[in-house]
C-alpha positions as semicolon CSV with decimal commas, in nm:
position;residue;x (nm);y (nm);z (nm)
1;M;9,832;11,239;7,605
2;A;9,654;10,903;7,623
3;Q;9,743;10,645;7,360
4;I;9,533;10,366;7,211
5;F;9,667;10,012;7,179
6;I;9,509;9,718;7,000
7;F;9,557;9,349;7,067
8;T;9,406;9,080;6,849
9;A;9,270;8,739;6,937
10;G;9,256;8,608;6,585
11;D;9,273;8,233;6,631
12;V;9,076;7,993;6,848
13;S;9,362;7,929;7,092
14;A;9,418;8,300;7,152
15;R;9,046;8,354;7,195
16;S;9,031;8,081;7,458
17;H;9,274;8,284;7,669
18;L;9,019;8,565;7,688
19;N;8,840;8,346;7,941
20;D;9,154;8,337;8,155
21;S;9,211;8,709;8,203
22;I;8,968;8,930;8,006
23;K;8,620;8,782;8,045
24;S;8,704;8,669;8,398
25;P;8,954;8,808;8,651
26;V;9,282;8,636;8,726
27;N;9,300;8,452;9,057
28;F;9,492;8,681;9,292
29;S;9,694;8,387;9,422
30;K;9,874;8,369;9,086
31;L;10,013;8,719;9,145
32;E;10,112;8,634;9,501
33;E;10,300;8,326;9,383
34;N;10,487;8,494;9,097
35;L;10,533;8,866;9,166
36;D;10,715;9,088;9,411
37;K;10,499;9,219;9,696
38;T;10,603;9,578;9,626
39;F;10,467;9,560;9,271
40;I;10,146;9,394;9,389
41;N;10,088;9,668;9,647
42;E;10,136;9,937;9,382
43;L;9,894;9,761;9,148
44;L;9,633;9,736;9,423
45;H;9,618;10,115;9,444
46;S;9,441;10,110;9,107
47;V;9,241;9,789;9,118
48;D;9,091;9,554;9,372
49;K;9,248;9,210;9,417
50;D;8,922;9,049;9,303
51;N;8,930;9,246;8,977
52;I;9,267;9,162;8,825
53;F;9,244;9,162;8,445
54;C;9,537;9,150;8,205
55;W;9,675;9,051;7,866
56;G;10,023;8,989;7,736
57;S;10,245;8,966;7,430
58;M;10,509;8,716;7,330
59;P;10,869;8,832;7,283
60;G;10,928;9,006;6,952
61;K;11,075;9,335;6,839
62;N;10,744;9,512;6,769
63;N;10,570;9,366;7,071
64;I;10,845;9,470;7,309
65;R;10,858;9,819;7,159
66;N;10,482;9,871;7,189
67;W;10,477;9,726;7,540
68;G;10,753;9,970;7,635
69;L;10,553;10,263;7,497
70;M;10,237;10,170;7,686
71;K;10,169;10,380;7,996
72;E;9,922;10,369;8,279
73;D;9,580;10,505;8,170
74;D;9,637;10,430;7,800
75;Y;9,337;10,270;7,630
76;V;9,354;9,905;7,525
77;I;9,108;9,749;7,278
78;C;9,067;9,384;7,184
79;V;8,988;9,302;6,820
80;Y;8,887;8,981;6,647
81;S;8,652;8,875;6,366
82;S;8,679;9,229;6,223
83;H;8,507;9,371;6,532
84;Y;8,613;9,573;6,833
85;K;8,525;9,333;7,116
86;F;8,655;9,469;7,448
87;I;8,782;9,803;7,567
88;S;8,978;9,875;7,882
89;R;9,255;10,090;8,020
90;C;9,607;10,007;8,135
91;T;9,656;10,005;8,512
92;G;10,015;9,878;8,514
93;K;10,254;9,640;8,341
94;I;10,527;9,392;8,420
95;H;10,760;9,154;8,236
96;S;10,711;8,813;8,395
97;H;10,757;8,481;8,216
98;E;10,647;8,295;8,529
99;L;10,317;8,478;8,576
100;A;10,231;8,458;8,206
101;K;10,294;8,085;8,200
102;D;10,080;8,040;8,511
103;I;9,790;8,231;8,353
104;W;9,803;8,128;7,986
105;G;10,047;7,839;7,963
106;S;10,315;7,830;7,694
107;V;10,377;7,730;7,332
108;N;10,712;7,568;7,251
109;G;10,858;7,721;7,566
110;K;10,735;8,072;7,484
111;T;10,461;8,262;7,661
112;W;10,290;8,601;7,663
113;E;10,536;8,743;7,916
114;Y;10,507;9,116;7,837
115;I;10,204;9,165;8,057
116;Y;9,981;9,470;8,091
117;F;9,715;9,494;8,359
118;L;9,374;9,636;8,274
119;S;9,069;9,791;8,430
120;R;8,759;9,572;8,407
121;P;8,708;9,527;8,030
122;L;8,383;9,649;7,877
123;S;8,232;9,409;7,624
124;I;8,153;9,579;7,292
125;D;8,073;9,458;6,940
126;I;8,142;9,718;6,671
127;H;8,264;9,643;6,319
128;L;8,599;9,799;6,229
129;N;8,442;9,984;5,936
130;K;8,204;10,169;6,170
131;I;8,478;10,353;6,360
132;D;8,698;10,629;6,220
133;M;9,034;10,602;6,392
134;G;9,133;10,948;6,284
135;E;9,031;11,038;5,931
136;S;8,931;10,685;5,831
137;P;8,858;10,338;5,969
138;I;9,135;10,082;6,012
139;K;9,017;9,772;5,829
140;R;9,268;9,525;5,969
141;F;9,498;9,488;6,267
142;G;9,786;9,247;6,308
143;G;9,889;9,134;6,653
144;F;9,973;9,391;6,919
145;S;9,978;9,741;6,775
146;R;9,959;10,109;6,863
147;I;9,739;10,367;6,693
148;S;9,976;10,607;6,515
149;D;10,050;10,958;6,637
150;N;9,894;11,104;6,321
151;R;9,565;10,926;6,381
152;I;9,570;11,026;6,749
153;R;9,617;11,390;6,648
154;D;9,325;11,363;6,406
155;I;9,109;11,218;6,682
156;K;9,205;11,502;6,915
157;D;9,127;11,761;6,650
158;K;8,780;11,619;6,604
159;F;8,688;11,522;6,962
160;L;8,915;11,761;7,160
161;S;9,049;11,471;7,366
162;I;9,103;11,096;7,347
163;D;8,874;11,051;7,647
164;N;8,590;11,224;7,461
165;F;8,649;11,004;7,157
166;I;8,637;10,687;7,365
167;L;8,327;10,800;7,554
168;Q;8,133;10,909;7,246
169;T;8,244;10,621;7,024
170;F;8,246;10,325;7,262
171;N;8,035;10,463;7,549
172;F;8,323;10,377;7,781
173;N;8,379;10,599;8,084
174;F;8,680;10,481;8,278
175;Q;8,701;10,559;8,649
176;K;9,061;10,640;8,737
177;S;9,054;10,410;9,035
178;E;8,831;10,106;9,063
179;R;8,899;10,125;9,433
180;R;8,694;10,444;9,464
181;I;8,388;10,360;9,667
182;D;8,030;10,479;9,678
183;L;8,001;10,567;10,045
184;D;7,621;10,581;10,024
185;I;7,623;10,200;10,021
186;F;7,796;10,200;10,357
187;R;7,586;10,480;10,503
188;K;7,283;10,255;10,464
189;N;7,444;10,012;10,708
190;I;7,474;10,272;10,984
191;N;7,209;10,264;11,254
192;E;7,171;10,429;11,593
193;Q;7,390;10,179;11,777
194;D;7,728;10,263;11,925
195;F;7,985;10,338;11,656
196;F;8,203;10,035;11,721
197;N;7,916;9,789;11,757
198;V;7,845;9,769;11,386
199;K;7,664;9,456;11,266
200;D;7,712;9,267;10,943
201;I;8,048;9,422;10,864
202;Q;8,283;9,146;10,763
203;D;8,628;9,303;10,763
204;S;8,836;9,595;10,875
205;R;8,815;9,757;10,532
206;N;8,440;9,804;10,571
207;K;8,493;9,942;10,920
208;I;8,717;10,208;10,770
209;L;8,445;10,305;10,525
210;L;8,187;10,331;10,798
211;S;8,420;10,550;11,001
212;I;8,428;10,804;10,719
213;C;8,054;10,851;10,753
214;R;8,053;10,895;11,130
215;R;8,352;11,016;11,337
216;Q;8,196;11,061;11,679
217;G;8,253;10,845;11,989
218;Q;8,634;10,868;12,001
219;G;8,659;11,140;12,266
220;K;8,946;11,015;12,484
221;F;9,151;10,886;12,190
222;R;9,108;11,214;12,003
223;K;9,197;11,422;12,308
224;E;9,522;11,228;12,353
225;L;9,614;11,286;11,989
226;L;9,529;11,657;12,010
227;N;9,775;11,691;12,296
228;A;10,043;11,476;12,130
229;Y;10,032;11,672;11,803
230;E;9,996;12,013;11,969
231;K;9,645;12,052;11,825
232;K;9,775;12,057;11,466
233;C;9,720;11,820;11,174
234;A;10,028;11,598;11,133
235;I;10,032;11,664;10,758
236;T;9,885;12,010;10,689
237;N;9,959;12,181;11,024
238;S;9,598;12,300;11,024
239;S;9,503;12,412;11,375
240;I;9,124;12,451;11,365
241;P;9,018;12,204;11,638
242;E;8,675;12,136;11,486
243;T;8,837;11,996;11,170
244;L;9,088;11,768;11,342
245;E;9,010;11,399;11,375
246;A;9,163;11,090;11,531
247;A;9,274;10,857;11,252
248;H;9,347;10,492;11,327
249;I;9,641;10,330;11,147
250;I;9,510;9,979;11,212
251;P;9,128;10,004;11,196
252;Y;8,937;9,986;11,521
253;K;8,912;9,628;11,651
254;G;8,847;9,695;12,018
255;S;8,984;9,925;12,284
256;S;9,342;9,804;12,230
257;T;9,351;9,976;11,891
258;N;9,276;10,310;12,057
259;H;9,644;10,324;12,156
260;I;9,807;10,658;12,082
261;Q;10,080;10,490;11,872
262;N;9,802;10,356;11,651
263;G;9,672;10,704;11,584
264;I;9,753;11,018;11,385
265;L;9,583;11,356;11,416
266;L;9,456;11,454;11,072
267;R;9,236;11,722;10,921
268;A;8,898;11,580;10,819
269;D;8,961;11,576;10,442
270;I;9,310;11,430;10,489
271;H;9,160;11,166;10,720
272;T;8,915;11,065;10,448
273;L;9,193;11,028;10,190
274;F;9,394;10,826;10,443
275;D;9,102;10,592;10,513
276;L;9,045;10,539;10,141
277;D;9,418;10,466;10,089
278;L;9,443;10,760;9,851
279;L;9,695;10,906;10,093
280;R;9,932;10,654;10,247
281;I;10,218;10,675;10,495
282;D;10,503;10,424;10,492
283;E;10,705;10,298;10,787
284;N;10,956;10,581;10,741
285;Y;10,674;10,836;10,777
286;L;10,696;10,931;10,408
287;I;10,365;11,046;10,257
288;H;10,240;10,895;9,929
289;I;9,954;11,059;9,736
290;D;9,766;10,832;9,493
291;K;9,815;10,914;9,125
292;S;9,440;10,959;9,083
293;I;9,455;11,270;9,306
294;E;9,543;11,559;9,076
295;D;9,458;11,860;9,295
296;I;9,780;12,050;9,372
297;E;9,654;12,120;9,724
298;Y;9,695;11,749;9,795
299;R;9,971;11,656;9,552
300;K;10,207;11,899;9,728
301;F;10,221;11,659;10,023
302;D;10,350;11,370;9,808
303;G;10,706;11,288;9,912
304;K;10,685;11,494;10,231
305;Y;10,725;11,351;10,579
306;L;10,471;11,325;10,858
307;R;10,520;11,575;11,140
308;L;10,586;11,362;11,447
309;P;10,505;11,429;11,814
310;C;10,789;11,564;12,027
311;D;10,741;11,285;12,280
312;E;10,882;10,959;12,142
313;E;10,618;10,761;12,331
314;F;10,350;10,914;12,108
315;I;10,520;10,856;11,770
316;P;10,315;10,628;11,539
317;S;10,412;10,263;11,535
318;K;10,636;10,175;11,241
319;D;10,505;9,819;11,245
320;A;10,145;9,940;11,219
321;L;10,230;10,176;10,933
322;K;10,417;9,903;10,748
323;K;10,129;9,659;10,789
324;R;9,879;9,912;10,657
325;F;10,109;10,026;10,374
326;E;10,147;9,667;10,257
327;N;9,768;9,615;10,265
328;K;9,788;9,355;10,541
329;I;9,508;9,499;10,755
């Protein structure tokens, strides 16, 4: 069950920090300089590197307890001047004195080191007295706090779910992954030219998105993969040829990337999840399904291993998988 957390920005100095990480995103270089790459890669499954928002709490018994209770997808609301001012949702958290100091500085050697990352905050302006948090409004908040279990139960009784309460009360509809993409935007860029001669596409990520919309023109590459994988999807074992597609590990950047070790034979829907990084494969061929995918038909593959070709010459490149898994493409 989703929880609701409140943080206050009661004084001028605290409010100035809203500009550093709530009203504007944090510069991604600060994360690169202070955090482990593994954590950064996990965080980037939920948010884009240009949309890093966060807040933090200073050390203290209550702050540490509440930070420990916070989970991914919990709601987080900023309060000051007796108004609800911003609403967001937790996308991850980390304890890092170094990152906090880099973002917000420090006071007498202390900083807001119990950090929680957030989806893009929605600006709101609603007086505390206007919102019933359960059976009644909460007229005052102090510091970093959590809405009590009793009030959460009251909210659920009235609205059926916390999500409904948030949507109806704050008009906030959180998308589970800010990395989900409207493919229609990319379809508009497709013309009648050859598939790999796409204009105005700046990076390999966009090439991936275009490939979802049109799969044709990979005849030889696909045929090689069909033979290598015995005409079966490397994940589902599906064997309907019309549904099997040639997936690139490193996106197409010329004929050299049409190498069989840079390819995996995947069923069309699995290929789409792979291209959107909602299904990932690490260098040990272990499959990772994004947390936003709840369908059991896909979740059952999480933690399973890729079925590899019998011929070692056709096995996917570990270096290519590692590079993609670490978001270095």
